[in-house]
Every structure is written in structure tokens, then in C-alpha cells.
Short mmCIF file of C-alpha atoms and ligand atoms in Angstrom, two decimals:
data_model
loop_
_atom_site.label_atom_id
_atom_site.label_comp_id
_atom_site.label_asym_id
_atom_site.label_seq_id
_atom_site.Cartn_x
_atom_site.Cartn_y
_atom_site.Cartn_z
CA MET A 1 0.00 0.00 0.00
CA GLN A 2 1.11 3.53 -0.69
CA LYS A 3 -0.67 5.47 2.06
CA ILE A 4 -2.35 4.54 5.34
CA SER A 5 -4.10 7.08 7.55
CA ILE A 6 -4.65 6.60 11.25
CA VAL A 7 -7.47 8.56 12.86
CA GLY A 8 -6.77 9.21 16.54
CA ALA A 9 -3.17 9.80 17.60
CA GLY A 10 -3.75 8.44 21.10
CA ARG A 11 -2.26 5.30 22.58
CA VAL A 12 -3.54 2.75 20.05
CA GLY A 13 -3.10 5.12 17.08
CA GLU A 14 0.47 6.05 17.98
CA THR A 15 1.59 2.49 18.68
CA THR A 16 -0.02 1.29 15.46
CA ALA A 17 1.80 4.00 13.49
CA GLN A 18 5.11 2.99 15.05
CA ILE A 19 4.67 -0.69 14.12
CA LEU A 20 3.40 0.03 10.59
CA ALA A 21 6.40 2.29 10.00
CA GLU A 22 8.92 -0.18 11.45
CA GLU A 23 7.48 -2.95 9.31
CA GLU A 24 7.33 -0.66 6.23
CA LEU A 25 3.78 -1.75 5.45
CA CYS A 26 3.27 1.40 3.33
CA ARG A 27 5.25 4.34 2.01
CA GLU A 28 3.35 7.06 3.91
CA ILE A 29 1.43 7.24 7.18
CA ALA A 30 -0.84 10.21 7.95
CA LEU A 31 -2.07 10.72 11.50
CA TYR A 32 -5.23 12.77 12.01
CA ASP A 33 -6.49 13.83 15.45
CA VAL A 34 -8.83 16.63 16.54
CA ARG A 35 -6.31 17.77 19.12
CA GLU A 36 -4.20 20.57 17.71
CA ASP A 37 -0.50 19.76 17.07
CA VAL A 38 -0.65 16.37 18.79
CA SER A 39 -0.62 14.17 15.70
CA GLU A 40 2.11 16.34 14.17
CA GLY A 41 4.21 15.73 17.29
CA VAL A 42 3.52 12.00 17.23
CA ALA A 43 4.44 11.76 13.53
CA LEU A 44 7.69 13.66 14.08
CA ASP A 45 8.62 11.58 17.12
CA ILE A 46 8.05 8.30 15.27
CA PHE A 47 9.88 9.47 12.14
CA GLN A 48 12.90 10.21 14.32
CA THR A 49 13.12 6.46 15.09
CA ALA A 50 13.72 5.77 11.36
CA PRO A 51 17.54 5.65 11.71
CA PHE A 52 17.24 3.01 14.45
CA PHE A 53 14.60 0.85 12.84
CA GLU A 54 15.83 1.53 9.30
CA PHE A 55 12.57 2.42 7.60
CA ASP A 56 11.81 4.77 4.73
CA CYS A 57 8.14 5.24 5.50
CA ARG A 58 7.27 8.97 5.86
CA LEU A 59 4.93 10.20 8.57
CA THR A 60 2.80 13.34 8.70
CA GLY A 61 0.27 14.51 11.26
CA SER A 62 -2.44 17.15 11.28
CA ASN A 63 -5.71 18.21 12.84
CA ASP A 64 -6.97 18.86 9.31
CA PRO A 65 -8.80 15.75 8.01
CA ALA A 66 -7.58 16.59 4.49
CA VAL A 67 -4.31 14.93 5.57
CA MET A 68 -6.10 11.62 4.80
CA ALA A 69 -6.39 12.43 1.07
CA GLY A 70 -5.31 9.59 -1.20
CA SER A 71 -5.30 6.92 1.52
CA ASP A 72 -5.58 3.27 0.56
CA LEU A 73 -6.58 2.34 4.11
CA VAL A 74 -7.85 4.35 7.09
CA VAL A 75 -7.44 2.85 10.57
CA VAL A 76 -9.97 4.39 12.96
CA THR A 77 -8.82 4.55 16.60
CA ALA A 78 -10.54 7.83 17.57
CA GLY A 79 -12.75 7.78 20.61
CA PHE A 80 -12.86 7.22 24.32
CA PRO A 81 -11.47 4.05 25.81
CA ARG A 82 -13.50 2.64 28.70
CA LYS A 83 -12.46 3.31 32.29
CA PRO A 84 -12.07 0.61 34.98
CA GLY A 85 -15.46 -0.88 35.82
CA MET A 86 -17.01 0.12 32.47
CA SER A 87 -17.96 -2.22 29.64
CA ARG A 88 -17.10 -1.38 26.02
CA SER A 89 -20.81 -0.71 25.42
CA ASP A 90 -20.70 2.06 28.03
CA VAL A 91 -18.72 4.26 25.62
CA LEU A 92 -21.12 3.72 22.71
CA ALA A 93 -23.03 6.99 23.05
CA ALA A 94 -19.86 9.07 23.35
CA ASN A 95 -18.04 7.30 20.53
CA VAL A 96 -20.82 7.11 17.98
CA ALA A 97 -20.81 10.90 17.58
CA ILE A 98 -17.04 10.84 17.05
CA ILE A 99 -17.31 7.96 14.59
CA ASP A 100 -20.00 9.70 12.54
CA GLU A 101 -17.84 12.80 12.24
CA VAL A 102 -14.79 10.72 11.30
CA THR A 103 -16.80 8.74 8.72
CA ASP A 104 -17.90 11.96 7.03
CA HIS A 105 -14.27 13.11 6.86
CA ILE A 106 -13.27 9.79 5.27
CA LEU A 107 -16.10 10.06 2.73
CA ALA A 108 -14.93 13.57 1.86
CA HIS A 109 -11.18 13.04 1.79
CA ALA A 110 -10.46 9.33 1.27
CA PRO A 111 -13.43 8.02 -0.73
CA HIS A 112 -11.43 5.16 -2.27
CA ALA A 113 -9.98 3.82 0.98
CA SER A 114 -10.86 0.74 3.00
CA ILE A 115 -11.64 1.29 6.69
CA LEU A 116 -10.27 -0.80 9.55
CA VAL A 117 -12.21 0.05 12.71
CA VAL A 118 -10.64 -0.25 16.16
CA SER A 119 -12.70 2.17 18.29
CA ASN A 120 -15.08 0.52 20.76
CA PRO A 121 -17.59 -0.94 20.88
CA VAL A 122 -15.94 -2.15 17.68
CA ASP A 123 -18.68 -4.46 16.37
CA THR A 124 -21.37 -1.80 16.62
CA LEU A 125 -19.15 1.00 15.31
CA THR A 126 -18.07 -1.12 12.33
CA TYR A 127 -21.76 -1.65 11.59
CA ARG A 128 -22.37 2.09 11.95
CA ILE A 129 -19.57 3.01 9.54
CA ALA A 130 -20.74 0.41 7.02
CA GLN A 131 -24.26 1.88 7.15
CA ARG A 132 -23.07 5.47 6.87
CA THR A 133 -20.67 4.84 3.97
CA GLY A 134 -22.79 2.26 2.18
CA TRP A 135 -19.51 0.62 1.11
CA ALA A 136 -19.09 -3.11 0.44
CA ARG A 137 -18.09 -5.21 3.44
CA SER A 138 -14.73 -5.94 1.82
CA ARG A 139 -13.89 -2.29 2.55
CA VAL A 140 -15.29 -1.82 6.07
CA PHE A 141 -14.22 -4.24 8.79
CA GLY A 142 -12.90 -4.22 12.33
CA GLN A 143 -10.19 -5.57 14.60
CA ALA A 144 -11.10 -7.60 17.67
CA GLY A 145 -10.61 -11.35 17.21
CA VAL A 146 -6.94 -11.13 16.26
CA LEU A 147 -6.29 -9.47 19.63
CA ASP A 148 -8.58 -11.77 21.61
CA ALA A 149 -6.95 -14.81 19.99
CA SER A 150 -3.47 -13.49 20.81
CA ARG A 151 -4.52 -13.05 24.44
CA MET A 152 -5.76 -16.62 24.54
CA ALA A 153 -2.51 -17.83 22.93
CA ALA A 154 -0.47 -15.95 25.54
CA PHE A 155 -2.44 -17.57 28.37
CA ILE A 156 -1.98 -21.03 26.81
CA ALA A 157 1.76 -20.37 26.43
CA GLU A 158 1.94 -19.41 30.11
CA GLU A 159 -0.04 -22.46 31.16
CA THR A 160 1.81 -25.05 29.07
CA GLY A 161 5.28 -23.54 28.76
CA PHE A 162 5.19 -24.01 24.96
CA SER A 163 6.37 -21.28 22.61
CA ALA A 164 3.64 -18.77 21.78
CA LEU A 165 4.82 -19.15 18.17
CA ASP A 166 3.37 -22.66 18.01
CA ILE A 167 -0.02 -21.80 19.47
CA THR A 168 -3.01 -21.29 17.20
CA THR A 169 -6.22 -19.95 18.69
CA ILE A 170 -9.46 -18.54 17.38
CA VAL A 171 -12.03 -16.34 19.08
CA LEU A 172 -15.39 -15.48 17.49
CA GLY A 173 -18.37 -13.33 18.43
CA GLY A 174 -18.64 -9.79 19.73
CA HIS A 175 -15.65 -8.03 21.32
CA GLY A 176 -17.04 -8.12 24.86
CA ASP A 177 -17.75 -10.48 27.72
CA THR A 178 -19.85 -12.65 25.37
CA MET A 179 -16.96 -13.37 22.96
CA VAL A 180 -16.62 -17.02 21.97
CA PRO A 181 -13.14 -18.53 22.38
CA MET A 182 -13.06 -21.79 20.38
CA PRO A 183 -10.89 -24.34 22.25
CA ARG A 184 -11.90 -27.06 19.77
CA TYR A 185 -9.90 -25.19 17.11
CA CYS A 186 -6.92 -24.35 19.35
CA THR A 187 -3.73 -26.30 18.75
CA ILE A 188 -0.06 -26.40 19.62
CA ASN A 189 1.48 -26.95 16.22
CA GLY A 190 -1.51 -29.03 15.16
CA VAL A 191 -1.91 -30.95 18.43
CA PRO A 192 -5.21 -30.10 20.20
CA VAL A 193 -4.64 -28.05 23.35
CA SER A 194 -6.85 -30.50 25.24
CA ASN A 195 -3.85 -32.90 25.10
CA PHE A 196 -1.93 -30.56 27.38
CA ILE A 197 -4.47 -28.67 29.49
CA ALA A 198 -7.04 -30.11 31.89
CA PRO A 199 -10.66 -29.11 31.15
CA GLU A 200 -11.06 -26.90 34.23
CA ARG A 201 -7.80 -25.04 33.46
CA LEU A 202 -8.95 -24.55 29.85
CA ASP A 203 -12.27 -23.16 31.14
CA ALA A 204 -10.31 -20.71 33.31
CA ILE A 205 -8.27 -19.61 30.26
CA ILE A 206 -11.47 -19.09 28.26
CA GLU A 207 -12.89 -16.91 31.04
CA ARG A 208 -9.62 -14.96 31.37
CA THR A 209 -9.62 -14.39 27.59
CA ARG A 210 -13.16 -12.96 27.75
CA LYS A 211 -12.01 -10.53 30.44
CA GLY A 212 -8.54 -9.96 28.95
CA GLY A 213 -9.10 -6.28 28.22
CA ALA A 214 -10.59 -5.58 31.66
CA GLU A 215 -7.64 -7.30 33.36
CA ILE A 216 -5.17 -4.94 31.68
CA LEU A 217 -7.39 -1.91 32.27
CA ALA A 218 -7.55 -2.72 36.00
CA LEU A 219 -3.76 -3.07 36.18
CA ARG A 220 -2.87 -0.05 34.03
CA LYS A 221 -5.58 2.00 35.78
CA ASN A 222 -5.64 5.10 33.56
CA SER A 223 -5.26 3.39 30.18
CA SER A 224 -6.77 0.48 28.34
CA ALA A 225 -4.50 -1.92 26.45
CA TYR A 226 -2.69 -0.61 23.40
CA ASP A 227 0.49 -2.64 22.70
CA ALA A 228 -1.23 -5.90 21.75
CA PRO A 229 -4.18 -4.08 20.09
CA ALA A 230 -1.76 -2.16 17.85
CA ALA A 231 0.15 -5.35 17.02
CA ALA A 232 -3.17 -7.01 16.10
CA VAL A 233 -4.04 -4.13 13.76
CA ALA A 234 -0.57 -4.33 12.21
CA ALA A 235 -1.00 -8.08 11.60
CA MET A 236 -4.23 -7.38 9.70
CA VAL A 237 -2.60 -4.56 7.73
CA ASP A 238 0.31 -6.86 6.88
CA ALA A 239 -2.13 -9.49 5.54
CA ILE A 240 -3.81 -6.87 3.33
CA SER A 241 -0.70 -5.00 2.27
CA ASN A 242 1.14 -8.19 1.28
CA ASP A 243 -1.94 -9.92 -0.20
CA ARG A 244 -1.27 -12.86 2.12
CA LYS A 245 -4.79 -14.38 2.08
CA ARG A 246 -4.52 -15.01 5.81
CA LEU A 247 -7.39 -16.52 7.76
CA MET A 248 -8.03 -14.22 10.71
CA PRO A 249 -11.00 -13.54 12.97
CA CYS A 250 -12.25 -10.07 11.99
CA VAL A 251 -15.33 -7.97 12.67
CA ALA A 252 -17.32 -8.47 9.45
CA LEU A 253 -20.76 -7.55 8.19
CA LEU A 254 -22.68 -10.80 8.02
CA GLU A 255 -24.72 -11.40 4.89
CA GLY A 256 -26.44 -14.63 5.88
CA GLU A 257 -23.34 -16.46 7.18
CA TYR A 258 -23.91 -18.15 10.53
CA GLY A 259 -27.62 -17.54 9.90
CA GLU A 260 -27.22 -13.80 10.57
CA ARG A 261 -27.46 -10.58 8.59
CA ASP A 262 -27.66 -6.86 9.35
CA ILE A 263 -25.01 -7.19 12.07
CA ALA A 264 -21.21 -6.91 12.31
CA MET A 265 -19.27 -9.24 14.60
CA GLY A 266 -16.25 -11.49 14.87
CA VAL A 267 -16.01 -14.39 12.41
CA PRO A 268 -13.11 -16.04 10.56
CA CYS A 269 -12.28 -14.07 7.41
CA VAL A 270 -9.75 -14.12 4.61
CA LEU A 271 -7.72 -10.93 4.27
CA ASP A 272 -6.04 -10.12 0.97
CA GLU A 273 -5.18 -7.06 -1.12
CA SER A 274 -8.91 -6.38 -1.66
CA GLY A 275 -9.42 -6.13 2.14
CA LEU A 276 -11.87 -8.54 3.67
CA ALA A 277 -12.12 -11.01 0.80
CA ARG A 278 -14.59 -13.47 2.34
CA VAL A 279 -16.15 -14.83 5.50
CA VAL A 280 -15.39 -18.46 6.35
CA GLU A 281 -18.20 -20.47 7.94
CA LEU A 282 -17.24 -23.00 10.60
CA GLU A 283 -19.54 -25.72 11.78
CA LEU A 284 -20.42 -24.96 15.37
CA ASP A 285 -21.33 -27.63 17.89
CA ASP A 286 -24.34 -27.10 20.17
CA ARG A 287 -22.46 -25.26 22.90
CA GLU A 288 -20.53 -23.06 20.43
CA ARG A 289 -23.78 -22.23 18.61
CA GLN A 290 -25.46 -21.31 21.90
CA ASP A 291 -22.52 -19.08 22.92
CA PHE A 292 -22.43 -17.50 19.45
CA GLU A 293 -26.14 -16.69 19.58
CA HIS A 294 -25.73 -15.19 23.05
CA SER A 295 -23.03 -12.95 21.60
CA VAL A 296 -25.23 -12.04 18.61
CA ALA A 297 -27.92 -10.91 21.05
CA ALA A 298 -25.45 -8.69 22.94
CA VAL A 299 -24.20 -7.01 19.74
CA ARG A 300 -27.78 -6.59 18.45
CA ALA A 301 -28.75 -4.87 21.71
CA ASP A 302 -26.02 -2.26 21.07
CA ILE A 303 -27.02 -1.90 17.42
CA GLN A 304 -30.60 -1.26 18.51
CA ARG A 305 -29.36 1.44 20.89
CA LEU A 306 -27.89 3.26 17.88
CA ALA A 307 -31.41 4.18 16.79
CA GLU A 308 -32.04 5.90 20.13
CA LEU A 309 -28.85 8.01 20.07
P1 NAD B 401 -6.80 7.48 23.57
O1 NAD B 401 -7.66 8.33 24.43
O2 NAD B 401 -5.36 7.30 23.95
O3 NAD B 401 -6.83 8.02 22.05
C1 NAD B 401 -8.00 8.39 21.40
C2 NAD B 401 -7.67 9.55 20.48
O4 NAD B 401 -8.84 9.86 19.70
C3 NAD B 401 -7.28 10.83 21.23
O5 NAD B 401 -5.99 11.26 20.79
C4 NAD B 401 -8.37 11.82 20.83
O6 NAD B 401 -7.92 13.16 20.72
C5 NAD B 401 -8.80 11.27 19.48
N1 NAD B 401 -10.12 11.76 19.06
C6 NAD B 401 -11.21 11.97 19.81
N2 NAD B 401 -12.21 12.45 19.05
C7 NAD B 401 -11.74 12.54 17.78
C8 NAD B 401 -12.29 12.96 16.56
N3 NAD B 401 -13.57 13.39 16.47
N4 NAD B 401 -11.51 12.92 15.45
C9 NAD B 401 -10.22 12.48 15.53
N5 NAD B 401 -9.65 12.07 16.67
C10 NAD B 401 -10.39 12.10 17.79
O7 NAD B 401 -7.52 6.05 23.45
P2 NAD B 401 -6.87 4.66 23.00
O8 NAD B 401 -6.39 3.92 24.18
O9 NAD B 401 -5.94 4.94 21.86
O10 NAD B 401 -8.17 3.90 22.47
C11 NAD B 401 -8.83 4.36 21.30
C12 NAD B 401 -10.08 3.54 21.00
O11 NAD B 401 -9.68 2.21 20.65
C13 NAD B 401 -11.02 3.38 22.20
O12 NAD B 401 -12.36 3.44 21.77
C14 NAD B 401 -10.69 1.99 22.72
O13 NAD B 401 -11.75 1.42 23.45
C15 NAD B 401 -10.44 1.28 21.42
N6 NAD B 401 -9.69 0.03 21.51
C16 NAD B 401 -10.13 -1.01 20.75
C17 NAD B 401 -9.46 -2.22 20.77
C18 NAD B 401 -9.93 -3.35 19.89
O14 NAD B 401 -9.44 -4.47 20.06
N7 NAD B 401 -10.86 -3.14 18.97
C19 NAD B 401 -8.34 -2.38 21.60
C20 NAD B 401 -7.91 -1.30 22.35
C21 NAD B 401 -8.58 -0.08 22.29
#
């Protein structure tokens, strides 16, 4: 990709910009934030790491949304993170106004871009942006499952002592307490995790994965997670930028898959140079189906709240 814009030069936006630059996933990164001067400062600071990390990617920052002009991809991180004790849905009302404004800027300045949504609640806000732009689902999608799966992999690595490199995990559903970690599909280099972890320990890991964001928020106190979230965004950008055709859990608009439509939530998807190329349907057993439907209901409740805001 030639140009990627990042909306929101806060913790997630800045860390994402740093990783995208280090990995040279595009030639130019533009940071846009409503706060005056901040994104300019962030861009300058990151560009000054170029001699250490040996990248040629150029960075610019501005509080003028026109800085996004010509973007191939816009990563949306603008908005309030939740505070300790809050759920992601608690920031919906505050963030939907921000997201609407940002969407209008993208429509005006980067009408040919794809949009990768990070701001929470990410399922509902991805849905909102898709509705407001009217763009195909290949161009509007969100990040949640890549992060949730990496959290689960980290917990399995801690529990078993195996390298995190060998651990494959998948987490579906909404990015909240109803997310659906899928232990049946989790392996250590192809060997089912159930060979190494007792059922009650695996249940504890599933529960810890569901609350993974809240755990970090409680420890960090005045910040939600941003290192792993930014790395998760960068992994998705890498898949798109390098046309890798990677299978990753993404927030996608469902068009009948899993028996659902008119909703966006986490499902396995293929990412390639076109963006979100397709949704992959997995057969769910009874318990997985029940958990998935519980998650659908939670995301739908937030989507219904959109009409009241
Ligand atoms: P932050 O407060 O550090 O940064 C948010 C930035 O958005 C700020 O710099 C703010 O000035 C900017 N902003 C606010 N309104 C704006 C507007 N109208 N236009 C442009 N910029 C605007 O927050 P953070 O920790 O970076 O988190 C950002 C968002 O990402 C939150 O909603 C958080 O919940 C979400 N998040 C999502 C995931 C995920 O997995 N999907 C993970 C972590 C964080």
C-alpha cells in the first residue's frame, strides 16, 4: 500500500503507526487527530526512530482531516477508551458521535480507501460506519478477534510452557464479555490443546480471555490496552498489504453467514489485497452455537441502541 491514515493519535493510534512504520507496510502514514498539534508531534517523534529501525516510511500529522487524502486504508482509533469498571458498550453513546464525524471526513477526503475500525464498541461501530458509507463489506471491517486470539494464545503459552509461536487460537463473536473462544480449534502446532491442558484449566483460560481487556485496564488503571491491540491491527494490515490471504477472525458484516445478517461481529475471514475477501463459515457444535447466539444478542442490543442516540 502507498498510504495509510490513522485517525486518533492516542495510545492505540500512535503504537499502530510505530509498528506500521517499522514494518514498512506502506510508504506514507498520515495521523489525524482533533487535538491541535498532537498528531504532528507524534508523527515527528516516530519518524525520528527511522535511523534506528531503518525504515523509509514517511509520517505526517495534522488536525486537518484533508491529511487523509489519497489513503488506501484508514485505521480508525478515535474515541474514548473505557475506564475501569465500564464495559465497552458504556462508551457507545460518546463514541458514535465521534465515529459519525470521522466517517464523514473519510467520505470527503479518502473516498477510495478501505476502513479498519478499532474504536469501541468495535462491532457496533463497524456496523455504523458500514451503514453510513454504504460501502461493500470488503472495505469496512474491524479488529477484535486477532487481539482476543493473541490473548488466549499468551495464556496457553503461560499455562503449558510451549512457545507462543506454536499456538493457534481462534475467538469469534462480539468483542465483549460474550466473545466465543473456540478451544476445539486451538492447537499447539496441530496438536489439540486438550492434550496438554485439563478441562477446568482450559475453562479458566477461556474466562480470562473474555475478560482480557478488563484485566489490563484494571492493572494499568488510567489506560486500556494498546500494545497488543496495535500489534493485532498491524497483523491485519500486513495481511492486506502483502496480499497474504490469511485466515483471521475479523469484525465483518454478516450477509447470511452463521444464519445472521444486518449485524457486524467477529467471524473467521480471509484478508487479501482487496481487504476482507470473504467470510469463512465454521460448523459450530451445540455449545458453540449457543454461545455464538448469546453474543449475537449482545451485539444486536447495542445496534438497537444506535437508533435511540
Ligand atoms: P486514547 O484516548 O489514547 O486516544 C484516542 C484519540 O482519539 C485521542 O488522541 C483523541 O484526541 C482522538 N479523538 C477523539 N475524538 C476525535 C475525533 N472526532 N476525530 C479524531 N480524533 C479524535 O484512546 P486509546 O487507548 O488509543 O483507544 C482508542 C479507542 O480504541 C477506544 O475506543 C478503545 O476502546 C479502542 N480500543 C479497541 C481495541 C480493539 O481491540 N478493537 C483495543 C484497544 C482499544
